[in-house]
XYZ file of C-alpha atoms in Angstrom:
68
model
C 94.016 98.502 78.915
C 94.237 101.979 78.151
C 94.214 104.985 80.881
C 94.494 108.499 81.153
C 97.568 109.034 83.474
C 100.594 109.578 81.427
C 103.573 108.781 83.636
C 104.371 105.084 83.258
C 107.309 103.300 84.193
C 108.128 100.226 83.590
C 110.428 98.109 86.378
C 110.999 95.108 88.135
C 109.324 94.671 91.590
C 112.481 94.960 93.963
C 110.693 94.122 97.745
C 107.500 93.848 98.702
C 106.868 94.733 102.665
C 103.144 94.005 103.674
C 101.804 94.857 106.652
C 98.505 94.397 108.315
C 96.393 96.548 106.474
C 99.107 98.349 103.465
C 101.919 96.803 101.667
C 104.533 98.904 100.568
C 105.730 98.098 96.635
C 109.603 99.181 95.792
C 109.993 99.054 91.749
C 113.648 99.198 90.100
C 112.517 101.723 87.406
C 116.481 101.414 85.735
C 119.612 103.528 86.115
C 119.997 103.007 90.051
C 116.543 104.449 90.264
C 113.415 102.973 92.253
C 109.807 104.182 93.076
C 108.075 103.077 95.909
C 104.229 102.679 96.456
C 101.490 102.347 99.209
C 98.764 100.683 98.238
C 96.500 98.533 100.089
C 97.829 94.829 100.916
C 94.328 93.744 99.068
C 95.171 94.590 96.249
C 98.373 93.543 96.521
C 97.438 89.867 97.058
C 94.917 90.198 94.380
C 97.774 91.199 92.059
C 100.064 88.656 93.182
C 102.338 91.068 93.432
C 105.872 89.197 94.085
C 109.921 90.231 93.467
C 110.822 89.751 90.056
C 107.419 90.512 88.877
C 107.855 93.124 85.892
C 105.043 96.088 86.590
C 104.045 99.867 85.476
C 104.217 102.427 87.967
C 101.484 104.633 86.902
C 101.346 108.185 88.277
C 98.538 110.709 88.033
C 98.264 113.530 89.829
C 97.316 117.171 90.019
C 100.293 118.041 92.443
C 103.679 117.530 91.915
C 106.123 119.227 94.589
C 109.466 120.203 93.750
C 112.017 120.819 97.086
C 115.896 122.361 97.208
C-alpha cells in the first residue's frame, strides 16, 4: 500500500490500553524512544492490534508545534 504521508516509523507495539470507546497505542520506535496514538478501539480490534505486534506509525499533518 502506498500513501502520501511521509513520516513512517517503524516499531514494536509496547502496550495497548483500550477503553470504552478509544484505545491508546504506545510504539517503541528504537533508541529509548516511543510514540503514542489515539485511535478508535474499532479499529484497533479490527487490526488486532496486540504487544509485540511490529507496526508503522504514520504521521501526516499540516501542523507541527515546536515548544522550549
Amino acid at each position: 500500500m502506498e500513501i502520501s504521508a511521509r513520516n513512517n516509523l517503524k516499531g514494536r507495539i509496547k502496550r495497548v490500553t483500550m477503553g470504552i470507546v478509544m484505545a491508546e497505542i504506545t510504539v517503541d520506535i528504537g533508541d529509548g524512544k516511543e510514540i503514542v496514538a489515539s485511535i478508535t478501539k474499532g479499529s484497533a480490534e479490527k487490526l488486532g492490534l496486540k504487544v509485540g505486534d511490529e507496526v508503522s506509525a504514520v504521521i501526516k499533518s499540516t501542523d507541527v508545534m515546536i515548544a522550549k
